[in-house]
């Protein structure tokens, strides 16, 4: 740094140094600092040179300095350098502005600066790359509405623009909008690529929209999209999540299986469908074909054991991770084991595992214990779990603990939970269910009367309720978190979103047709009992995928064996 100051001092003291002096040697000094991995020194070089000499920076100088800003990831430095750019007159160079925008969007706190900068670029200098960068930055910062607004306002869009927004919709949970955007993209004449199809398949899978998913699959074939492990895994995942596990298996057998992601998708899909023994069989094949399992593989296997109550098998796989596969169990593996033990009623063993594991338990871990205590009515363990995560309680946690208290008729404690929600401004997560009829996805929320055919749906629901009650269905009213009359509790249960979606399926499909529903939350005990009874009374197969797994209701029983 001393040599640099001496160089600048000598240069500024001679008459030969003017604005026409070559800036190249100075650029080389700045670039050298960058190449040596010293971005902060590069910016100090910039500041020292151009405040000590009459030499003016050029395009290359600014480019080097911007690169230093990008590496530094220092909010204040970026804003300060932007000011210097304005003073130096380099604010009208599209490529430099694009670089600055890319730096802003890499800082979550500065993404709005990028949008303002974009607004300052004159229309003749419209740069789609910059627009795409800002959209991506907004999505990365979790500002979905801002990204969506910019996307809609943009006069031009390319495949990157569409891909960013479709992927953003999926991550934001706006699954129907992701599918709708894909249709709009095709109508606009933009050709989708592999990234587009991977995102849309994910949306269809999470919605359980098998008709849309099959159409997307056929479109991929028609457009001769080259399949890679990402798309193969996405296809298997989509069919698995839509309850078409046989089709998922057919895809698995027909594609290249040289990447662990493809195997993991099949294992996860089978686990979700409650086929634990098939998961173990696939794992055996994986070893025979010399594919190296990874940590995700074991998460899938342990989840499968959890869904089916295979405690001993789960213990064996958990213990063999380190012993046989040199994979150190992570917090997600401990979480799966806590879930397995908790579901099986081994709550003391689950609690001990949480308290003795080598890393600090996270909220997910305590939540698994809280959920298990709700299933088995262990209020004291539920209170322990809730206490450990007191500063991170979500609406679902409050509801779980309230359920535990309500089941024990501890109304004062249940009311304290509701008061805690009100005090902390926490609202209960809205239950949503989807059903696809003739390729159209219909969404329902609890107590929804805004949907088309609402009056008819509630009439169907009323008639179905009357029939299942005659057949022995009794509402599980203790699930309602309020100390109110039994009639009011029953009315509350009757409006759950999966019941409305089922009623719509009965209304809109012919007798004997399979009804398929997806739900964003875990189904409650009452709806589970109700759906079993409906399947028997109406002689209908009802397949429901909730947040945890698939349930196939047929002839009055469920594929989960009531172990959900």
Coordinates of C-alpha atoms in Angstrom, one line a residue:
X1 CA 0.0 0.0 0.0
X2 CA 3.0 2.3 0.8
X3 CA 4.4 1.7 -2.7
X4 CA 1.0 2.6 -4.2
X5 CA 0.8 5.9 -2.3
X6 CA 4.4 6.7 -3.4
X7 CA 3.5 6.0 -7.0
X8 CA 0.4 8.1 -6.8
X9 CA 2.2 10.9 -5.0
X10 CA 5.0 11.0 -7.6
X11 CA 2.5 10.9 -10.4
X12 CA 0.4 13.8 -9.1
X13 CA 3.4 16.0 -8.5
X14 CA 4.6 16.0 -12.1
X15 CA 3.3 18.2 -14.8
X16 CA 3.1 15.2 -17.2
X17 CA 0.2 13.7 -15.3
X18 CA -3.0 15.0 -16.8
X19 CA -6.4 13.7 -17.7
X20 CA -4.8 12.4 -20.9
X21 CA -2.3 10.2 -19.0
X22 CA -3.0 6.5 -19.6
X23 CA -5.2 4.9 -17.0
X24 CA -3.9 1.4 -17.9
X25 CA -1.2 1.1 -15.2
X26 CA -3.7 2.1 -12.5
X27 CA -6.2 -0.4 -13.8
X28 CA -3.4 -3.1 -13.6
X29 CA -2.8 -2.2 -10.0
X30 CA -6.5 -2.6 -9.1
X31 CA -6.8 -5.8 -11.1
X32 CA -3.7 -7.3 -9.4
X33 CA -5.3 -6.7 -6.0
X34 CA -8.4 -8.5 -7.2
X35 CA -6.4 -11.4 -8.6
X36 CA -4.6 -11.8 -5.2
X37 CA -8.0 -12.1 -3.5
X38 CA -8.0 -8.7 -1.9
X39 CA -11.2 -6.9 -3.0
X40 CA -11.1 -4.4 -0.2
X41 CA -7.5 -3.4 -1.2
X42 CA -8.6 -3.1 -4.8
X43 CA -11.2 -0.5 -3.7
X44 CA -8.6 1.3 -1.5
X45 CA -6.3 1.3 -4.6
X46 CA -9.2 2.8 -6.6
X47 CA -9.9 5.5 -4.0
X48 CA -6.2 6.4 -3.5
X49 CA -5.3 6.6 -7.2
X50 CA -8.2 8.7 -8.3
X51 CA -8.2 11.1 -5.3
X52 CA -4.4 11.6 -5.7
X53 CA -4.0 12.0 -9.4
X54 CA -5.8 13.9 -12.2
X55 CA -6.2 10.7 -14.2
X56 CA -9.8 9.8 -14.8
X57 CA -11.2 6.3 -14.4
X58 CA -12.4 4.5 -17.5
X59 CA -14.9 1.7 -18.2
X60 CA -12.4 -1.0 -17.2
X61 CA -11.6 0.8 -13.9
X62 CA -15.3 0.8 -12.9
X63 CA -15.7 -2.8 -14.0
X64 CA -12.8 -3.9 -11.7
X65 CA -14.2 -1.8 -8.8
X66 CA -17.7 -3.3 -9.3
X67 CA -16.2 -6.8 -9.2
X68 CA -14.5 -5.9 -5.9
X69 CA -17.9 -4.7 -4.5
X70 CA -19.5 -7.9 -5.6
X71 CA -16.9 -10.1 -3.8
X72 CA -17.0 -8.0 -0.7
X73 CA -20.8 -8.3 -0.1
X74 CA -20.7 -5.1 2.0
X75 CA -23.9 -3.1 1.7
X76 CA -22.4 0.2 2.7
X77 CA -19.5 -0.2 0.3
X78 CA -21.8 -0.9 -2.6
X79 CA -24.0 2.2 -2.0
X80 CA -20.9 4.4 -1.6
X81 CA -19.4 3.1 -4.9
X82 CA -22.7 3.7 -6.7
X83 CA -22.4 7.4 -5.6
X84 CA -18.9 7.5 -7.0
X85 CA -20.2 6.1 -10.3
X86 CA -22.8 8.8 -10.5
X87 CA -20.1 11.5 -9.9
X88 CA -17.8 10.0 -12.5
X89 CA -20.6 10.0 -15.1
X90 CA -20.7 6.2 -15.6
X91 CA -24.4 5.9 -14.7
X92 CA -25.5 5.7 -18.4
X93 CA -23.5 2.6 -19.4
X94 CA -26.0 -0.3 -19.7
X95 CA -23.5 -3.1 -19.0
X96 CA -22.1 -1.3 -15.9
X97 CA -25.6 -0.7 -14.6
X98 CA -26.4 -4.3 -15.2
X99 CA -23.4 -5.3 -13.1
X100 CA -24.4 -2.9 -10.3
X101 CA -28.0 -4.3 -10.4
X102 CA -26.6 -7.8 -10.1
X103 CA -24.6 -6.7 -7.0
X104 CA -27.7 -5.1 -5.5
X105 CA -29.9 -8.2 -6.0
X106 CA -27.3 -10.4 -4.4
X107 CA -27.9 -8.3 -1.2
X108 CA -31.4 -9.1 0.2
X109 CA -31.4 -5.7 2.0
X110 CA -30.6 -3.8 -1.2
X111 CA -32.8 -5.4 -3.8
X112 CA -35.2 -2.4 -3.8
X113 CA -32.2 -0.3 -4.9
X114 CA -31.9 -2.5 -7.9
X115 CA -35.5 -1.9 -8.8
X116 CA -35.1 1.9 -8.4
X117 CA -32.0 1.7 -10.6
X118 CA -33.9 -0.2 -13.2
X119 CA -36.6 2.5 -13.3
X120 CA -33.9 5.1 -14.0
X121 CA -32.7 3.3 -17.1
X122 CA -34.3 5.0 -20.1
X123 CA -36.6 3.0 -22.3
X124 CA -34.1 3.0 -25.1
X125 CA -31.7 1.3 -22.8
X126 CA -34.1 -1.4 -21.7
X127 CA -32.1 -4.4 -20.6
X128 CA -34.0 -7.7 -20.1
X129 CA -31.0 -9.2 -18.3
X130 CA -31.3 -6.5 -15.7
X131 CA -35.0 -7.1 -15.3
X132 CA -34.5 -10.8 -14.9
X133 CA -31.8 -10.1 -12.3
X134 CA -34.1 -8.0 -10.2
X135 CA -36.9 -10.5 -10.5
X136 CA -34.6 -13.2 -9.2
X137 CA -33.3 -10.9 -6.5
X138 CA -36.8 -10.2 -5.3
X139 CA -37.7 -13.9 -5.2
X140 CA -34.5 -14.7 -3.3
X141 CA -35.3 -12.0 -0.8
X142 CA -38.8 -13.5 -0.4
X143 CA -40.5 -10.5 -2.0
X144 CA -42.8 -12.5 -4.3
X145 CA -45.4 -9.8 -4.9
X146 CA -42.7 -7.3 -5.9
X147 CA -41.2 -9.9 -8.3
X148 CA -44.6 -10.7 -9.8
X149 CA -45.4 -7.0 -10.2
X150 CA -42.1 -6.3 -12.1
X151 CA -42.6 -9.4 -14.2
X152 CA -46.1 -8.3 -15.3
X153 CA -44.9 -4.7 -16.0
X154 CA -41.9 -5.8 -18.1
X155 CA -42.5 -5.1 -21.9
X156 CA -40.5 -8.1 -22.9
X157 CA -40.0 -11.6 -21.3
X158 CA -37.8 -14.4 -22.3
X159 CA -37.6 -18.1 -21.1
X160 CA -35.5 -16.9 -18.1
X161 CA -38.2 -14.5 -17.1
X162 CA -40.9 -17.1 -17.2
X163 CA -38.7 -19.7 -15.5
X164 CA -37.9 -17.4 -12.6
X165 CA -41.6 -16.6 -12.0
X166 CA -42.8 -20.2 -12.3
X167 CA -40.1 -21.4 -9.9
X168 CA -40.9 -18.4 -7.7
X169 CA -44.6 -19.4 -7.6
X170 CA -43.7 -23.0 -6.6
X171 CA -41.4 -21.8 -3.8
X172 CA -44.0 -19.3 -2.6
X173 CA -46.7 -22.0 -2.6
X174 CA -48.7 -20.4 -5.4
X175 CA -49.0 -23.7 -7.2
X176 CA -52.1 -23.0 -9.2
X177 CA -50.6 -19.8 -10.4
X178 CA -47.4 -21.7 -11.5
X179 CA -49.5 -23.9 -13.7
X180 CA -51.5 -21.0 -15.1
X181 CA -48.2 -19.1 -15.8
X182 CA -47.0 -22.1 -17.8
X183 CA -50.1 -22.0 -20.0
X184 CA -49.6 -18.3 -20.5
X185 CA -45.9 -18.9 -21.4
X186 CA -46.9 -21.4 -24.1
X187 CA -49.6 -19.0 -25.4
X188 CA -46.9 -16.2 -25.7
X189 CA -44.9 -18.3 -28.0
X190 CA -41.9 -18.8 -25.7
X191 CA -40.5 -22.3 -25.8
X192 CA -40.1 -24.0 -22.4
X193 CA -36.9 -25.7 -21.5
X194 CA -35.9 -28.4 -19.1
X195 CA -35.9 -26.0 -16.1
X196 CA -39.5 -24.9 -17.0
X197 CA -40.7 -28.5 -17.1
X198 CA -39.0 -29.4 -13.8
X199 CA -40.8 -26.5 -12.0
X200 CA -44.2 -27.2 -13.5
X201 CA -43.9 -30.9 -12.7
X202 CA -43.2 -30.0 -9.1
X203 CA -46.3 -27.7 -9.0
X204 CA -48.5 -30.4 -10.5
X205 CA -47.1 -33.0 -8.0
X206 CA -47.7 -30.7 -5.0
X207 CA -51.2 -30.0 -6.2
X208 CA -52.0 -33.6 -6.9
X209 CA -53.1 -32.5 -10.3
X210 CA -52.4 -35.7 -12.2
X211 CA -54.2 -34.7 -15.4
X212 CA -52.1 -31.6 -15.7
X213 CA -49.0 -33.6 -14.8
X214 CA -49.6 -36.2 -17.5
X215 CA -50.2 -33.5 -20.0
X216 CA -46.9 -31.8 -19.1
X217 CA -45.2 -35.2 -19.4
X218 CA -46.6 -35.7 -22.9
X219 CA -45.7 -32.2 -23.9
X220 CA -42.1 -32.9 -22.9
X221 CA -42.1 -36.0 -25.1
X222 CA -43.7 -34.0 -28.0
X223 CA -41.1 -31.3 -27.8
X224 CA -38.3 -33.9 -27.5
X225 CA -36.9 -32.4 -24.3
X226 CA -33.8 -34.3 -23.4
X227 CA -34.3 -36.1 -20.1
X228 CA -31.6 -35.7 -17.4
X229 CA -31.5 -36.8 -13.8
X230 CA -33.4 -33.6 -12.6
X231 CA -36.3 -34.2 -15.0
X232 CA -36.3 -38.0 -14.3
X233 CA -36.5 -37.3 -10.6
X234 CA -39.2 -34.6 -11.1
X235 CA -41.4 -37.1 -13.1
X236 CA -41.1 -39.8 -10.5
X237 CA -41.9 -37.3 -7.7
X238 CA -44.9 -35.9 -9.6
X239 CA -46.5 -39.3 -10.2
X240 CA -45.7 -40.4 -6.6
X241 CA -47.3 -37.2 -5.1
X242 CA -50.4 -37.7 -7.3
X243 CA -50.9 -41.2 -5.9
X244 CA -49.9 -42.9 -9.2
X245 CA -47.2 -44.9 -7.6
X246 CA -47.3 -47.6 -10.3
X247 CA -46.7 -45.0 -13.0
X248 CA -43.9 -43.6 -11.0
X249 CA -42.3 -47.1 -10.8
X250 CA -42.7 -47.5 -14.6
X251 CA -40.9 -44.2 -15.1
X252 CA -38.2 -45.3 -12.7
X253 CA -37.6 -48.5 -14.5
X254 CA -37.5 -46.8 -17.9
X255 CA -35.0 -44.0 -17.3
X256 CA -31.3 -43.8 -16.6
X257 CA -30.7 -44.5 -12.9
X258 CA -27.0 -43.4 -12.7
X259 CA -27.7 -40.5 -10.3
X260 CA -28.7 -40.9 -6.6
X261 CA -31.5 -38.2 -7.1
X262 CA -33.5 -40.6 -9.2
X263 CA -33.3 -43.3 -6.5
X264 CA -34.1 -40.8 -3.8
X265 CA -37.2 -39.7 -5.6
X266 CA -38.4 -43.3 -5.9
X267 CA -37.6 -44.0 -2.2
X268 CA -39.4 -40.8 -1.1
X269 CA -42.4 -41.6 -3.3
X270 CA -42.8 -45.1 -2.0
X271 CA -42.4 -43.8 1.6
X272 CA -45.1 -41.2 1.1
X273 CA -47.4 -43.9 -0.2
X274 CA -46.7 -46.1 2.9
X275 CA -44.8 -48.8 1.1
X276 CA -41.9 -49.2 3.5
X277 CA -41.0 -52.8 2.5
X278 CA -40.7 -51.7 -1.2
X279 CA -38.5 -48.8 0.0
X280 CA -36.2 -51.4 1.6
X281 CA -36.2 -53.5 -1.6
X282 CA -35.3 -50.4 -3.7
X283 CA -32.4 -49.7 -1.3
X284 CA -31.2 -53.3 -1.8
X285 CA -31.2 -52.8 -5.6
X286 CA -29.4 -49.5 -5.2
X287 CA -26.6 -51.3 -3.5
X288 CA -26.5 -54.0 -6.1
X289 CA -26.2 -51.4 -8.9
X290 CA -23.3 -49.8 -7.0
X291 CA -25.0 -46.4 -6.5
X292 CA -23.7 -44.6 -3.5
X293 CA -26.5 -43.7 -1.0
X294 CA -26.4 -40.2 0.5
X295 CA -27.9 -38.6 3.6
X296 CA -31.2 -37.9 1.7
X297 CA -31.6 -41.6 0.9
X298 CA -31.6 -42.4 4.6
X299 CA -34.1 -39.6 5.4
X300 CA -36.5 -41.3 2.9
X301 CA -35.9 -44.8 4.4
X302 CA -36.4 -43.6 8.0
X303 CA -39.5 -41.7 7.0
X304 CA -40.9 -44.9 5.4
X305 CA -40.2 -46.8 8.6
X306 CA -42.0 -44.0 10.5
X307 CA -45.1 -44.1 8.4
X308 CA -45.5 -47.8 8.8
X309 CA -44.3 -48.3 12.4
X310 CA -41.2 -50.3 11.5
X311 CA -39.4 -49.4 14.7
X312 CA -36.7 -52.2 14.6
X313 CA -36.0 -51.6 10.9
X314 CA -35.7 -47.9 11.5
X315 CA -33.3 -48.4 14.4
X316 CA -31.1 -50.7 12.2
X317 CA -30.9 -48.3 9.3
X318 CA -30.2 -45.4 11.6
X319 CA -27.4 -47.3 13.4
X320 CA -25.9 -48.6 10.1
X321 CA -25.5 -45.1 8.6
X322 CA -22.3 -44.4 10.4
X323 CA -21.2 -48.0 10.8
X324 CA -21.7 -49.3 7.3
X325 CA -22.0 -46.2 5.0
X326 CA -19.7 -43.6 6.7
X327 CA -22.6 -41.1 6.8
X328 CA -22.8 -39.1 10.0
X329 CA -26.5 -38.8 11.0
X330 CA -27.7 -35.2 10.8
X331 CA -30.5 -33.4 12.6
X332 CA -33.0 -34.5 9.9
X333 CA -32.2 -38.2 10.6
X334 CA -32.6 -37.7 14.4
X335 CA -35.8 -35.9 13.6
X336 CA -37.1 -38.9 11.6
X337 CA -36.2 -41.3 14.4
X338 CA -37.9 -39.1 17.0
X339 CA -41.0 -39.1 14.7
X340 CA -40.8 -42.9 14.3
X341 CA -40.5 -43.5 18.1
X342 CA -43.1 -40.9 18.9
X343 CA -45.7 -42.3 16.5
X344 CA -45.0 -45.8 17.9
X345 CA -45.8 -44.5 21.4
X346 CA -42.2 -44.7 22.6
X347 CA -42.3 -41.1 23.8
X348 CA -39.8 -41.5 26.7
X349 CA -37.3 -43.0 24.3
X350 CA -38.0 -40.2 21.8
X351 CA -37.6 -37.6 24.5
X352 CA -34.3 -39.1 25.6
X353 CA -33.0 -39.1 22.0
X354 CA -33.8 -35.4 21.7
X355 CA -32.1 -34.6 24.9
X356 CA -28.9 -36.7 24.3
X357 CA -28.3 -36.2 20.6
X358 CA -24.9 -34.7 19.7
X359 CA -26.3 -31.4 18.2
X360 CA -28.8 -28.9 19.6
X361 CA -32.4 -30.0 18.8
X362 CA -34.1 -27.6 16.4
X363 CA -37.7 -26.5 16.4
X364 CA -38.6 -29.3 13.9
X365 CA -37.4 -31.9 16.4
X366 CA -39.4 -30.6 19.3
X367 CA -42.4 -30.2 17.0
X368 CA -42.2 -33.9 16.2
X369 CA -42.3 -34.7 19.9
X370 CA -45.2 -32.3 20.4
X371 CA -47.1 -34.0 17.6
X372 CA -46.5 -37.4 19.1
X373 CA -47.7 -36.3 22.5
X374 CA -50.9 -35.1 20.9
X375 CA -51.5 -38.5 19.3
X376 CA -50.9 -40.4 22.5
X377 CA -52.4 -37.8 24.9
X378 CA -49.1 -37.2 26.8
X379 CA -49.7 -33.6 28.0
X380 CA -46.6 -33.4 30.2
X381 CA -44.2 -34.2 27.2
X382 CA -46.2 -31.9 25.0
X383 CA -45.7 -29.1 27.6
X384 CA -41.9 -29.9 27.7
X385 CA -41.6 -29.7 23.9
X386 CA -43.6 -26.5 23.8
X387 CA -41.5 -24.9 26.5
X388 CA -38.3 -25.7 24.6
X389 CA -39.6 -24.0 21.5
X390 CA -41.5 -21.2 23.3
X391 CA -39.9 -18.4 21.3
X392 CA -40.5 -20.2 18.0
X393 CA -44.1 -21.4 18.4
X394 CA -46.1 -21.2 15.2
X395 CA -49.9 -21.4 14.8
X396 CA -49.7 -25.1 14.3
X397 CA -47.8 -25.6 17.6
X398 CA -50.4 -23.6 19.5
X399 CA -53.1 -25.7 17.9
X400 CA -51.3 -29.0 18.7
X401 CA -50.9 -28.0 22.4
X402 CA -54.5 -26.7 22.5
X403 CA -55.7 -30.1 21.1
X404 CA -53.8 -31.9 23.9
X405 CA -55.4 -29.7 26.6
X406 CA -58.9 -29.9 24.9
X407 CA -58.7 -33.7 24.8
X408 CA -57.9 -33.7 28.5
X409 CA -60.7 -31.2 29.1
X410 CA -58.2 -28.7 30.5
X411 CA -60.2 -25.7 29.0
X412 CA -58.3 -23.1 31.0
X413 CA -55.0 -24.2 29.4
X414 CA -56.6 -24.4 26.0
X415 CA -57.9 -20.8 26.4
X416 CA -54.4 -19.7 27.5
X417 CA -53.1 -21.1 24.2
X418 CA -55.7 -19.1 22.2
X419 CA -54.9 -16.0 24.2
X420 CA -51.2 -16.5 23.5
X421 CA -52.0 -16.6 19.8
X422 CA -54.0 -13.4 20.0
X423 CA -51.3 -11.7 22.0
X424 CA -48.5 -12.6 19.6
X425 CA -50.6 -11.8 16.5
X426 CA -50.5 -15.4 15.4
X427 CA -53.2 -16.7 13.2
X428 CA -54.1 -20.4 12.6
X429 CA -52.7 -21.8 9.4
X430 CA -55.5 -22.0 6.9
X431 CA -56.4 -25.5 5.8
X432 CA -56.5 -25.8 2.0
X433 CA -57.6 -28.7 -0.1
X434 CA -57.5 -29.2 -3.9
X435 CA -59.4 -31.5 -6.2
X436 CA -58.8 -31.8 -9.9
X437 CA -62.0 -32.4 -12.0
X438 CA -61.7 -32.7 -15.8
X439 CA -58.3 -31.0 -15.8
X440 CA -59.4 -28.0 -13.7
X441 CA -58.0 -27.5 -10.2
X442 CA -60.5 -26.4 -7.6
X443 CA -59.3 -25.1 -4.2
X444 CA -61.3 -25.1 -0.9
X445 CA -60.6 -23.6 2.5
X446 CA -62.4 -24.4 5.7
X447 CA -65.9 -23.0 5.8
X448 CA -65.6 -21.8 2.2
X449 CA -68.8 -20.5 0.7
X450 CA -67.3 -18.4 -2.0
X451 CA -66.7 -21.2 -4.5
X452 CA -69.0 -21.9 -7.5
X453 CA -71.8 -24.3 -6.7
X454 CA -71.4 -23.6 -3.0
X455 CA -75.0 -24.2 -2.1
X456 CA -75.1 -27.6 -3.9
X457 CA -71.8 -28.6 -2.2
X458 CA -73.2 -27.9 1.3
X459 CA -76.4 -29.8 0.4
X460 CA -74.3 -32.8 -0.7
X461 CA -72.3 -32.6 2.4
X462 CA -75.4 -32.5 4.6
X463 CA -76.9 -35.6 2.9
X464 CA -73.6 -37.5 3.2
X465 CA -73.3 -36.6 6.9
X466 CA -76.8 -37.9 7.5
X467 CA -76.0 -41.2 5.8
X468 CA -72.6 -41.8 7.6
X469 CA -74.2 -41.0 11.0
X470 CA -76.8 -43.8 10.4
X471 CA -73.9 -46.1 9.6
X472 CA -72.1 -45.3 12.9
X473 CA -70.0 -42.2 12.3
X474 CA -69.6 -40.1 15.5
X475 CA -67.9 -36.6 15.1
X476 CA -64.6 -36.4 17.1
X477 CA -65.8 -33.2 18.8
X478 CA -62.9 -33.1 21.3
X479 CA -60.7 -31.9 18.5
X480 CA -62.5 -28.5 18.5
X481 CA -60.5 -26.1 20.7
X482 CA -63.4 -24.3 22.2
X483 CA -65.5 -24.9 25.3
X484 CA -68.8 -24.6 23.4
X485 CA -71.8 -26.8 22.8
X486 CA -71.5 -30.1 21.0
X487 CA -73.7 -28.8 18.2
X488 CA -71.3 -25.9 17.6
X489 CA -68.3 -28.2 17.7
X490 CA -69.9 -30.5 15.2
X491 CA -70.7 -27.6 12.9
X492 CA -67.1 -26.5 13.1
X493 CA -65.8 -30.0 12.1
X494 CA -68.3 -30.3 9.2
X495 CA -66.6 -27.4 7.3
X496 CA -63.1 -28.7 7.1
X497 CA -61.6 -28.2 3.6
X498 CA -61.1 -31.9 2.8
X499 CA -64.8 -32.6 3.4
X500 CA -65.8 -29.7 1.1
X501 CA -63.5 -31.1 -1.6
X502 CA -64.9 -34.6 -1.2
X503 CA -68.5 -33.2 -1.4
X504 CA -67.5 -31.4 -4.6
X505 CA -66.0 -34.6 -6.0
X506 CA -69.2 -36.5 -5.2
X507 CA -71.3 -33.7 -6.9
X508 CA -69.2 -33.5 -10.1
X509 CA -68.2 -37.1 -10.8
X510 CA -70.2 -40.2 -11.6
X511 CA -70.7 -43.0 -9.0
X512 CA -67.8 -45.4 -8.8
X513 CA -65.2 -42.7 -9.9
X514 CA -62.2 -42.5 -7.7
X515 CA -61.9 -39.1 -5.9
X516 CA -58.5 -37.6 -5.4
X517 CA -57.8 -34.8 -2.9
X518 CA -54.6 -33.0 -1.8
X519 CA -54.3 -31.1 1.5
X520 CA -51.7 -28.6 2.7
X521 CA -51.9 -29.6 6.3
X522 CA -52.0 -32.9 8.2
X523 CA -55.6 -34.3 8.2
X524 CA -57.3 -34.5 11.5
X525 CA -58.7 -37.6 13.2
X526 CA -62.3 -36.6 12.6
X527 CA -61.8 -36.2 8.8
X528 CA -59.9 -39.4 8.7
X529 CA -62.8 -41.3 10.3
X530 CA -65.3 -39.5 8.2
X531 CA -63.6 -40.4 4.9
X532 CA -63.4 -44.0 5.9
X533 CA -67.1 -44.0 6.5
X534 CA -67.9 -42.2 3.2
X535 CA -65.8 -44.7 1.2
X536 CA -68.0 -47.5 2.6
X537 CA -71.4 -45.9 2.5
X538 CA -71.0 -44.6 -1.1
X539 CA -68.8 -47.4 -2.3
X540 CA -66.2 -44.9 -3.5
X541 CA -62.4 -45.0 -3.4
X542 CA -61.1 -41.7 -2.0
X543 CA -57.3 -41.0 -2.2
X544 CA -56.1 -38.1 -0.1
X545 CA -52.6 -36.8 0.2
X546 CA -52.0 -34.6 3.3
X547 CA -48.8 -33.0 4.4
X548 CA -47.4 -36.2 5.7
X549 CA -48.5 -39.1 3.4
X550 CA -51.1 -40.7 1.2
X551 CA -54.3 -42.2 2.5
X552 CA -56.4 -44.6 0.3
X553 CA -59.9 -44.9 1.7
X554 CA -61.8 -48.0 0.5
X555 CA -64.6 -50.1 1.9
X556 CA -64.4 -48.3 5.2
X557 CA -60.7 -48.7 5.9
X558 CA -57.5 -46.7 5.1
X559 CA -54.3 -47.8 3.6
X560 CA -52.4 -46.3 6.5
X561 CA -53.9 -48.8 8.9
X562 CA -54.9 -45.8 11.1
X563 CA -51.2 -45.2 11.7
X564 CA -50.9 -41.7 10.3

